[in-house]
Amino acid sequence: HEMTAIAEGQKLLLKGIKASKGGIFSKAKPDAARQFLEEAHKKFRSVRPPTNESTQLLVETLNKLAEVNYTLNSMLGAAKNMEECARIFLKREGDESKDAPRFYERASIYYRLNKQYENAAKQLKIAAELVGEYDVDEAIKYYSKSCEVEEDEDRVMQCHDFFNAAVDYCVRQKRWTDVFNFINR
């Protein structure tokens, strides 16, 4: 069952990629591409327990699905695809889990394009919390970006949670200059 689901998913993934690009004599068909990619997504997710191959193909499918959703102006769909990628990487061991923040950042971009600023800022805050375990400077950049989302949209009342999280983190890390910078924003 596992191998057939992967094989079927690969065929659907290839059809989705082809439909998203079009060919020499045909133009791209993003609606058809999304349908093929969503079916491939279901096939790869159905593999129990997940294998390295099925997980890699699932991530590839989600990335392609996000591109197609973007093309179709479905920013929410694209954001959810990137969040799922991030969760997949969170479950991985060692250095591979360090890719999760990158996907949360991409989800944030799509949420922002969809005018869901609170969700956009939350994705960056999650990325900051994850990165904060091993890279203080990178965490502070993510915290700063989460605050910028709210600032840029004049959402002063909503941004206090993100500023508080940033200040708390900087205090725990004894980064007094950064604490001062966040407080003065």
mmCIF file with all atom_site columns, C-alpha atoms in Angstrom:
data_model
loop_
_atom_site.group_PDB
_atom_site.id
_atom_site.type_symbol
_atom_site.label_atom_id
_atom_site.label_alt_id
_atom_site.label_comp_id
_atom_site.label_asym_id
_atom_site.label_entity_id
_atom_site.label_seq_id
_atom_site.pdbx_PDB_ins_code
_atom_site.Cartn_x
_atom_site.Cartn_y
_atom_site.Cartn_z
_atom_site.occupancy
_atom_site.B_iso_or_equiv
_atom_site.pdbx_formal_charge
_atom_site.auth_seq_id
_atom_site.auth_comp_id
_atom_site.auth_asym_id
_atom_site.auth_atom_id
_atom_site.pdbx_PDB_model_num
ATOM 1   C CA . HIS A 1 1   ? 0.000  0.000  0.000   1.00 0.00 ? 1   HIS A CA 1
ATOM 2   C CA . GLU A 1 2   ? 2.803  2.386  0.976   1.00 0.00 ? 2   GLU A CA 1
ATOM 3   C CA . MET A 1 3   ? 4.626  2.008  -2.352  1.00 0.00 ? 3   MET A CA 1
ATOM 4   C CA . THR A 1 4   ? 1.461  2.321  -4.432  1.00 0.00 ? 4   THR A CA 1
ATOM 5   C CA . ALA A 1 5   ? 0.452  5.523  -2.598  1.00 0.00 ? 5   ALA A CA 1
ATOM 6   C CA . ILE A 1 6   ? 3.904  6.974  -3.242  1.00 0.00 ? 6   ILE A CA 1
ATOM 7   C CA . ALA A 1 7   ? 3.885  5.900  -6.912  1.00 0.00 ? 7   ALA A CA 1
ATOM 8   C CA . GLU A 1 8   ? 0.377  7.283  -7.451  1.00 0.00 ? 8   GLU A CA 1
ATOM 9   C CA . GLY A 1 9   ? 1.332  10.479 -5.646  1.00 0.00 ? 9   GLY A CA 1
ATOM 10  C CA . GLN A 1 10  ? 4.424  10.895 -7.842  1.00 0.00 ? 10  GLN A CA 1
ATOM 11  C CA . LYS A 1 11  ? 2.327  10.585 -11.001 1.00 0.00 ? 11  LYS A CA 1
ATOM 12  C CA . LEU A 1 12  ? -0.119 13.173 -9.682  1.00 0.00 ? 12  LEU A CA 1
ATOM 13  C CA . LEU A 1 13  ? 2.744  15.461 -8.633  1.00 0.00 ? 13  LEU A CA 1
ATOM 14  C CA . LEU A 1 14  ? 4.250  15.297 -12.134 1.00 0.00 ? 14  LEU A CA 1
ATOM 15  C CA . LYS A 1 15  ? 0.840  16.005 -13.702 1.00 0.00 ? 15  LYS A CA 1
ATOM 16  C CA . GLY A 1 16  ? 0.427  18.954 -11.344 1.00 0.00 ? 16  GLY A CA 1
ATOM 17  C CA . ILE A 1 17  ? 3.863  20.355 -12.189 1.00 0.00 ? 17  ILE A CA 1
ATOM 18  C CA . LYS A 1 18  ? 3.181  19.946 -15.916 1.00 0.00 ? 18  LYS A CA 1
ATOM 19  C CA . ALA A 1 19  ? -0.237 21.613 -15.637 1.00 0.00 ? 19  ALA A CA 1
ATOM 20  C CA . SER A 1 20  ? 1.254  24.496 -13.648 1.00 0.00 ? 20  SER A CA 1
ATOM 21  C CA . LYS A 1 21  ? 3.870  25.204 -16.317 1.00 0.00 ? 21  LYS A CA 1
ATOM 22  C CA . GLY A 1 22  ? 2.045  24.411 -19.525 1.00 0.00 ? 22  GLY A CA 1
ATOM 23  C CA . GLY A 1 23  ? 3.967  23.277 -22.547 1.00 0.00 ? 23  GLY A CA 1
ATOM 24  C CA . ILE A 1 24  ? 5.111  24.415 -25.950 1.00 0.00 ? 24  ILE A CA 1
ATOM 25  C CA . PHE A 1 25  ? 1.605  24.228 -27.405 1.00 0.00 ? 25  PHE A CA 1
ATOM 26  C CA . SER A 1 26  ? -0.464 24.743 -24.274 1.00 0.00 ? 26  SER A CA 1
ATOM 27  C CA . LYS A 1 27  ? -0.678 27.341 -21.564 1.00 0.00 ? 27  LYS A CA 1
ATOM 28  C CA . ALA A 1 28  ? -0.530 26.745 -17.812 1.00 0.00 ? 28  ALA A CA 1
ATOM 29  C CA . LYS A 1 29  ? -3.692 25.430 -16.174 1.00 0.00 ? 29  LYS A CA 1
ATOM 30  C CA . PRO A 1 30  ? -3.369 26.375 -12.491 1.00 0.00 ? 30  PRO A CA 1
ATOM 31  C CA . ASP A 1 31  ? -6.840 25.062 -11.557 1.00 0.00 ? 31  ASP A CA 1
ATOM 32  C CA . ALA A 1 32  ? -6.008 21.618 -12.923 1.00 0.00 ? 32  ALA A CA 1
ATOM 33  C CA . ALA A 1 33  ? -2.559 21.822 -11.337 1.00 0.00 ? 33  ALA A CA 1
ATOM 34  C CA . ARG A 1 34  ? -4.063 22.537 -7.929  1.00 0.00 ? 34  ARG A CA 1
ATOM 35  C CA . GLN A 1 35  ? -6.402 19.566 -8.270  1.00 0.00 ? 35  GLN A CA 1
ATOM 36  C CA . PHE A 1 36  ? -3.555 17.178 -9.191  1.00 0.00 ? 36  PHE A CA 1
ATOM 37  C CA . LEU A 1 37  ? -1.328 18.552 -6.425  1.00 0.00 ? 37  LEU A CA 1
ATOM 38  C CA . GLU A 1 38  ? -4.059 18.284 -3.784  1.00 0.00 ? 38  GLU A CA 1
ATOM 39  C CA . GLU A 1 39  ? -4.587 14.641 -4.773  1.00 0.00 ? 39  GLU A CA 1
ATOM 40  C CA . ALA A 1 40  ? -0.813 14.016 -4.578  1.00 0.00 ? 40  ALA A CA 1
ATOM 41  C CA . HIS A 1 41  ? -0.820 15.718 -1.175  1.00 0.00 ? 41  HIS A CA 1
ATOM 42  C CA . LYS A 1 42  ? -3.484 13.276 0.056   1.00 0.00 ? 42  LYS A CA 1
ATOM 43  C CA . LYS A 1 43  ? -1.534 10.285 -1.280  1.00 0.00 ? 43  LYS A CA 1
ATOM 44  C CA . PHE A 1 44  ? 1.729  11.298 0.409   1.00 0.00 ? 44  PHE A CA 1
ATOM 45  C CA . ARG A 1 45  ? -0.020 12.103 3.693   1.00 0.00 ? 45  ARG A CA 1
ATOM 46  C CA . SER A 1 46  ? -1.709 8.702  3.686   1.00 0.00 ? 46  SER A CA 1
ATOM 47  C CA . VAL A 1 47  ? 1.617  6.839  3.935   1.00 0.00 ? 47  VAL A CA 1
ATOM 48  C CA . ARG A 1 48  ? 1.805  5.406  7.475   1.00 0.00 ? 48  ARG A CA 1
ATOM 49  C CA . PRO A 1 49  ? 4.299  5.508  9.021   1.00 0.00 ? 49  PRO A CA 1
ATOM 50  C CA . PRO A 1 50  ? 5.751  8.341  6.918   1.00 0.00 ? 50  PRO A CA 1
ATOM 51  C CA . THR A 1 51  ? 8.970  7.429  5.151   1.00 0.00 ? 51  THR A CA 1
ATOM 52  C CA . ASN A 1 52  ? 11.794 9.787  4.217   1.00 0.00 ? 52  ASN A CA 1
ATOM 53  C CA . GLU A 1 53  ? 10.705 9.520  0.586   1.00 0.00 ? 53  GLU A CA 1
ATOM 54  C CA . SER A 1 54  ? 7.029  10.232 1.276   1.00 0.00 ? 54  SER A CA 1
ATOM 55  C CA . THR A 1 55  ? 7.946  13.166 3.522   1.00 0.00 ? 55  THR A CA 1
ATOM 56  C CA . GLN A 1 56  ? 10.284 14.693 0.919   1.00 0.00 ? 56  GLN A CA 1
ATOM 57  C CA . LEU A 1 57  ? 7.628  14.307 -1.751  1.00 0.00 ? 57  LEU A CA 1
ATOM 58  C CA . LEU A 1 58  ? 5.016  15.811 0.568   1.00 0.00 ? 58  LEU A CA 1
ATOM 59  C CA . VAL A 1 59  ? 7.200  18.883 1.151   1.00 0.00 ? 59  VAL A CA 1
ATOM 60  C CA . GLU A 1 60  ? 7.859  19.211 -2.597  1.00 0.00 ? 60  GLU A CA 1
ATOM 61  C CA . THR A 1 61  ? 4.116  18.935 -3.270  1.00 0.00 ? 61  THR A CA 1
ATOM 62  C CA . LEU A 1 62  ? 3.272  21.545 -0.623  1.00 0.00 ? 62  LEU A CA 1
ATOM 63  C CA . ASN A 1 63  ? 5.847  23.958 -2.065  1.00 0.00 ? 63  ASN A CA 1
ATOM 64  C CA . LYS A 1 64  ? 4.419  23.514 -5.560  1.00 0.00 ? 64  LYS A CA 1
ATOM 65  C CA . LEU A 1 65  ? 0.875  23.792 -4.206  1.00 0.00 ? 65  LEU A CA 1
ATOM 66  C CA . ALA A 1 66  ? 1.785  27.085 -2.514  1.00 0.00 ? 66  ALA A CA 1
ATOM 67  C CA . GLU A 1 67  ? 3.106  28.416 -5.839  1.00 0.00 ? 67  GLU A CA 1
ATOM 68  C CA . VAL A 1 68  ? -0.099 27.391 -7.617  1.00 0.00 ? 68  VAL A CA 1
ATOM 69  C CA . ASN A 1 69  ? -2.261 28.860 -4.847  1.00 0.00 ? 69  ASN A CA 1
ATOM 70  C CA . TYR A 1 70  ? -0.296 32.104 -5.172  1.00 0.00 ? 70  TYR A CA 1
ATOM 71  C CA . THR A 1 71  ? -0.887 32.078 -8.938  1.00 0.00 ? 71  THR A CA 1
ATOM 72  C CA . LEU A 1 72  ? -4.604 31.568 -8.290  1.00 0.00 ? 72  LEU A CA 1
ATOM 73  C CA . ASN A 1 73  ? -4.534 34.422 -5.760  1.00 0.00 ? 73  ASN A CA 1
ATOM 74  C CA . SER A 1 74  ? -5.303 32.045 -2.896  1.00 0.00 ? 74  SER A CA 1
ATOM 75  C CA . MET A 1 75  ? -2.886 33.449 -0.338  1.00 0.00 ? 75  MET A CA 1
ATOM 76  C CA . LEU A 1 76  ? -4.616 31.670 2.540   1.00 0.00 ? 76  LEU A CA 1
ATOM 77  C CA . GLY A 1 77  ? -4.105 28.318 0.821   1.00 0.00 ? 77  GLY A CA 1
ATOM 78  C CA . ALA A 1 78  ? -0.446 29.130 0.178   1.00 0.00 ? 78  ALA A CA 1
ATOM 79  C CA . ALA A 1 79  ? 0.049  30.196 3.806   1.00 0.00 ? 79  ALA A CA 1
ATOM 80  C CA . LYS A 1 80  ? -1.499 26.967 5.089   1.00 0.00 ? 80  LYS A CA 1
ATOM 81  C CA . ASN A 1 81  ? 0.750  24.957 2.738   1.00 0.00 ? 81  ASN A CA 1
ATOM 82  C CA . MET A 1 82  ? 3.849  26.646 4.199   1.00 0.00 ? 82  MET A CA 1
ATOM 83  C CA . GLU A 1 83  ? 2.618  26.132 7.770   1.00 0.00 ? 83  GLU A CA 1
ATOM 84  C CA . GLU A 1 84  ? 2.226  22.427 7.069   1.00 0.00 ? 84  GLU A CA 1
ATOM 85  C CA . CYS A 1 85  ? 5.781  22.305 5.683   1.00 0.00 ? 85  CYS A CA 1
ATOM 86  C CA . ALA A 1 86  ? 7.019  23.983 8.848   1.00 0.00 ? 86  ALA A CA 1
ATOM 87  C CA . ARG A 1 87  ? 5.223  21.435 11.033  1.00 0.00 ? 87  ARG A CA 1
ATOM 88  C CA . ILE A 1 88  ? 6.774  18.600 9.000   1.00 0.00 ? 88  ILE A CA 1
ATOM 89  C CA . PHE A 1 89  ? 10.256 19.989 9.622   1.00 0.00 ? 89  PHE A CA 1
ATOM 90  C CA . LEU A 1 90  ? 9.517  20.505 13.314  1.00 0.00 ? 90  LEU A CA 1
ATOM 91  C CA . LYS A 1 91  ? 8.967  16.759 13.654  1.00 0.00 ? 91  LYS A CA 1
ATOM 92  C CA . ARG A 1 92  ? 12.356 15.996 12.135  1.00 0.00 ? 92  ARG A CA 1
ATOM 93  C CA . GLU A 1 93  ? 15.489 15.340 14.109  1.00 0.00 ? 93  GLU A CA 1
ATOM 94  C CA . GLY A 1 94  ? 18.638 17.436 14.360  1.00 0.00 ? 94  GLY A CA 1
ATOM 95  C CA . ASP A 1 95  ? 19.544 20.098 11.830  1.00 0.00 ? 95  ASP A CA 1
ATOM 96  C CA . GLU A 1 96  ? 16.571 19.352 9.568   1.00 0.00 ? 96  GLU A CA 1
ATOM 97  C CA . SER A 1 97  ? 14.224 20.826 12.175  1.00 0.00 ? 97  SER A CA 1
ATOM 98  C CA . LYS A 1 98  ? 16.080 24.124 11.737  1.00 0.00 ? 98  LYS A CA 1
ATOM 99  C CA . ASP A 1 99  ? 14.342 24.576 8.355   1.00 0.00 ? 99  ASP A CA 1
ATOM 100 C CA . ALA A 1 100 ? 10.949 25.065 10.033  1.00 0.00 ? 100 ALA A CA 1
ATOM 101 C CA . PRO A 1 101 ? 11.394 28.810 10.749  1.00 0.00 ? 101 PRO A CA 1
ATOM 102 C CA . ARG A 1 102 ? 12.029 29.482 7.052   1.00 0.00 ? 102 ARG A CA 1
ATOM 103 C CA . PHE A 1 103 ? 8.630  27.986 6.206   1.00 0.00 ? 103 PHE A CA 1
ATOM 104 C CA . TYR A 1 104 ? 6.926  29.942 8.985   1.00 0.00 ? 104 TYR A CA 1
ATOM 105 C CA . GLU A 1 105 ? 8.437  33.085 7.475   1.00 0.00 ? 105 GLU A CA 1
ATOM 106 C CA . ARG A 1 106 ? 7.067  32.175 4.046   1.00 0.00 ? 106 ARG A CA 1
ATOM 107 C CA . ALA A 1 107 ? 3.638  31.488 5.604   1.00 0.00 ? 107 ALA A CA 1
ATOM 108 C CA . SER A 1 108 ? 3.839  34.940 7.164   1.00 0.00 ? 108 SER A CA 1
ATOM 109 C CA . ILE A 1 109 ? 4.367  36.543 3.765   1.00 0.00 ? 109 ILE A CA 1
ATOM 110 C CA . TYR A 1 110 ? 1.283  34.834 2.341   1.00 0.00 ? 110 TYR A CA 1
ATOM 111 C CA . TYR A 1 111 ? -0.830 35.752 5.379   1.00 0.00 ? 111 TYR A CA 1
ATOM 112 C CA . ARG A 1 112 ? 0.275  39.343 4.999   1.00 0.00 ? 112 ARG A CA 1
ATOM 113 C CA . LEU A 1 113 ? -0.666 39.339 1.313   1.00 0.00 ? 113 LEU A CA 1
ATOM 114 C CA . ASN A 1 114 ? -4.074 38.045 2.424   1.00 0.00 ? 114 ASN A CA 1
ATOM 115 C CA . LYS A 1 115 ? -4.336 40.975 4.877   1.00 0.00 ? 115 LYS A CA 1
ATOM 116 C CA . GLN A 1 116 ? -4.273 38.637 7.888   1.00 0.00 ? 116 GLN A CA 1
ATOM 117 C CA . TYR A 1 117 ? -1.695 40.655 9.771   1.00 0.00 ? 117 TYR A CA 1
ATOM 118 C CA . GLU A 1 118 ? -2.202 38.983 13.143  1.00 0.00 ? 118 GLU A CA 1
ATOM 119 C CA . ASN A 1 119 ? -1.495 35.551 11.627  1.00 0.00 ? 119 ASN A CA 1
ATOM 120 C CA . ALA A 1 120 ? 1.452  36.962 9.674   1.00 0.00 ? 120 ALA A CA 1
ATOM 121 C CA . ALA A 1 121 ? 3.015  38.329 12.861  1.00 0.00 ? 121 ALA A CA 1
ATOM 122 C CA . LYS A 1 122 ? 2.283  35.089 14.758  1.00 0.00 ? 122 LYS A CA 1
ATOM 123 C CA . GLN A 1 123 ? 4.166  33.025 12.172  1.00 0.00 ? 123 GLN A CA 1
ATOM 124 C CA . LEU A 1 124 ? 7.228  35.220 12.611  1.00 0.00 ? 124 LEU A CA 1
ATOM 125 C CA . LYS A 1 125 ? 6.934  34.998 16.394  1.00 0.00 ? 125 LYS A CA 1
ATOM 126 C CA . ILE A 1 126 ? 6.842  31.184 16.152  1.00 0.00 ? 126 ILE A CA 1
ATOM 127 C CA . ALA A 1 127 ? 9.936  31.300 13.933  1.00 0.00 ? 127 ALA A CA 1
ATOM 128 C CA . ALA A 1 128 ? 11.661 33.553 16.480  1.00 0.00 ? 128 ALA A CA 1
ATOM 129 C CA . GLU A 1 129 ? 10.842 31.175 19.331  1.00 0.00 ? 129 GLU A CA 1
ATOM 130 C CA . LEU A 1 130 ? 12.237 28.217 17.387  1.00 0.00 ? 130 LEU A CA 1
ATOM 131 C CA . VAL A 1 131 ? 15.404 29.975 16.275  1.00 0.00 ? 131 VAL A CA 1
ATOM 132 C CA . GLY A 1 132 ? 15.885 31.516 19.709  1.00 0.00 ? 132 GLY A CA 1
ATOM 133 C CA . GLU A 1 133 ? 17.051 28.167 21.043  1.00 0.00 ? 133 GLU A CA 1
ATOM 134 C CA . TYR A 1 134 ? 20.247 28.300 18.977  1.00 0.00 ? 134 TYR A CA 1
ATOM 135 C CA . ASP A 1 135 ? 20.642 31.711 17.250  1.00 0.00 ? 135 ASP A CA 1
ATOM 136 C CA . VAL A 1 136 ? 19.920 34.845 19.285  1.00 0.00 ? 136 VAL A CA 1
ATOM 137 C CA . ASP A 1 137 ? 20.580 37.324 16.458  1.00 0.00 ? 137 ASP A CA 1
ATOM 138 C CA . GLU A 1 138 ? 18.289 35.488 14.053  1.00 0.00 ? 138 GLU A CA 1
ATOM 139 C CA . ALA A 1 139 ? 15.565 35.259 16.713  1.00 0.00 ? 139 ALA A CA 1
ATOM 140 C CA . ILE A 1 140 ? 15.741 38.993 17.292  1.00 0.00 ? 140 ILE A CA 1
ATOM 141 C CA . LYS A 1 141 ? 15.400 39.567 13.522  1.00 0.00 ? 141 LYS A CA 1
ATOM 142 C CA . TYR A 1 142 ? 12.243 37.430 13.460  1.00 0.00 ? 142 TYR A CA 1
ATOM 143 C CA . TYR A 1 143 ? 10.826 39.217 16.522  1.00 0.00 ? 143 TYR A CA 1
ATOM 144 C CA . SER A 1 144 ? 11.591 42.537 14.858  1.00 0.00 ? 144 SER A CA 1
ATOM 145 C CA . LYS A 1 145 ? 9.842  41.447 11.658  1.00 0.00 ? 145 LYS A CA 1
ATOM 146 C CA . SER A 1 146 ? 6.778  40.326 13.636  1.00 0.00 ? 146 SER A CA 1
ATOM 147 C CA . CYS A 1 147 ? 6.581  43.787 15.194  1.00 0.00 ? 147 CYS A CA 1
ATOM 148 C CA . GLU A 1 148 ? 7.119  45.443 11.801  1.00 0.00 ? 148 GLU A CA 1
ATOM 149 C CA . VAL A 1 149 ? 4.081  43.652 10.360  1.00 0.00 ? 149 VAL A CA 1
ATOM 150 C CA . GLU A 1 150 ? 1.870  45.227 12.989  1.00 0.00 ? 150 GLU A CA 1
ATOM 151 C CA . GLU A 1 151 ? 3.637  48.621 12.841  1.00 0.00 ? 151 GLU A CA 1
ATOM 152 C CA . ASP A 1 152 ? 3.445  48.845 9.045   1.00 0.00 ? 152 ASP A CA 1
ATOM 153 C CA . GLU A 1 153 ? -0.292 48.280 9.159   1.00 0.00 ? 153 GLU A CA 1
ATOM 154 C CA . ASP A 1 154 ? -0.806 50.804 11.984  1.00 0.00 ? 154 ASP A CA 1
ATOM 155 C CA . ARG A 1 155 ? -2.033 48.079 14.300  1.00 0.00 ? 155 ARG A CA 1
ATOM 156 C CA . VAL A 1 156 ? -0.564 49.656 17.414  1.00 0.00 ? 156 VAL A CA 1
ATOM 157 C CA . MET A 1 157 ? -3.128 48.127 19.772  1.00 0.00 ? 157 MET A CA 1
ATOM 158 C CA . GLN A 1 158 ? -2.519 44.599 18.476  1.00 0.00 ? 158 GLN A CA 1
ATOM 159 C CA . CYS A 1 159 ? 1.265  44.692 18.420  1.00 0.00 ? 159 CYS A CA 1
ATOM 160 C CA . HIS A 1 160 ? 1.914  44.848 22.164  1.00 0.00 ? 160 HIS A CA 1
ATOM 161 C CA . ASP A 1 161 ? 1.987  41.016 22.418  1.00 0.00 ? 161 ASP A CA 1
ATOM 162 C CA . PHE A 1 162 ? 4.726  40.843 19.814  1.00 0.00 ? 162 PHE A CA 1
ATOM 163 C CA . PHE A 1 163 ? 6.737  43.650 21.411  1.00 0.00 ? 163 PHE A CA 1
ATOM 164 C CA . ASN A 1 164 ? 6.349  42.026 24.845  1.00 0.00 ? 164 ASN A CA 1
ATOM 165 C CA . ALA A 1 165 ? 7.584  38.697 23.480  1.00 0.00 ? 165 ALA A CA 1
ATOM 166 C CA . ALA A 1 166 ? 10.547 40.413 21.837  1.00 0.00 ? 166 ALA A CA 1
ATOM 167 C CA . VAL A 1 167 ? 11.458 42.372 24.977  1.00 0.00 ? 167 VAL A CA 1
ATOM 168 C CA . ASP A 1 168 ? 11.073 39.273 27.197  1.00 0.00 ? 168 ASP A CA 1
ATOM 169 C CA . TYR A 1 169 ? 13.354 37.273 24.925  1.00 0.00 ? 169 TYR A CA 1
ATOM 170 C CA . CYS A 1 170 ? 15.982 40.039 24.796  1.00 0.00 ? 170 CYS A CA 1
ATOM 171 C CA . VAL A 1 171 ? 15.904 40.384 28.607  1.00 0.00 ? 171 VAL A CA 1
ATOM 172 C CA . ARG A 1 172 ? 16.395 36.612 29.036  1.00 0.00 ? 172 ARG A CA 1
ATOM 173 C CA . GLN A 1 173 ? 19.364 36.830 26.644  1.00 0.00 ? 173 GLN A CA 1
ATOM 174 C CA . LYS A 1 174 ? 20.722 39.945 28.411  1.00 0.00 ? 174 LYS A CA 1
ATOM 175 C CA . ARG A 1 175 ? 20.648 41.873 25.126  1.00 0.00 ? 175 ARG A CA 1
ATOM 176 C CA . TRP A 1 176 ? 20.094 45.285 26.699  1.00 0.00 ? 176 TRP A CA 1
ATOM 177 C CA . THR A 1 177 ? 20.633 47.323 23.538  1.00 0.00 ? 177 THR A CA 1
ATOM 178 C CA . ASP A 1 178 ? 17.968 45.289 21.789  1.00 0.00 ? 178 ASP A CA 1
ATOM 179 C CA . VAL A 1 179 ? 15.619 45.683 24.780  1.00 0.00 ? 179 VAL A CA 1
ATOM 180 C CA . PHE A 1 180 ? 16.131 49.450 24.552  1.00 0.00 ? 180 PHE A CA 1
ATOM 181 C CA . ASN A 1 181 ? 15.528 49.418 20.778  1.00 0.00 ? 181 ASN A CA 1
ATOM 182 C CA . PHE A 1 182 ? 12.251 47.496 21.078  1.00 0.00 ? 182 PHE A CA 1
ATOM 183 C CA . ILE A 1 183 ? 11.004 49.703 23.912  1.00 0.00 ? 183 ILE A CA 1
ATOM 184 C CA . ASN A 1 184 ? 11.766 52.851 21.918  1.00 0.00 ? 184 ASN A CA 1
ATOM 185 C CA . ARG A 1 185 ? 9.902  51.682 18.835  1.00 0.00 ? 185 ARG A CA 1
#
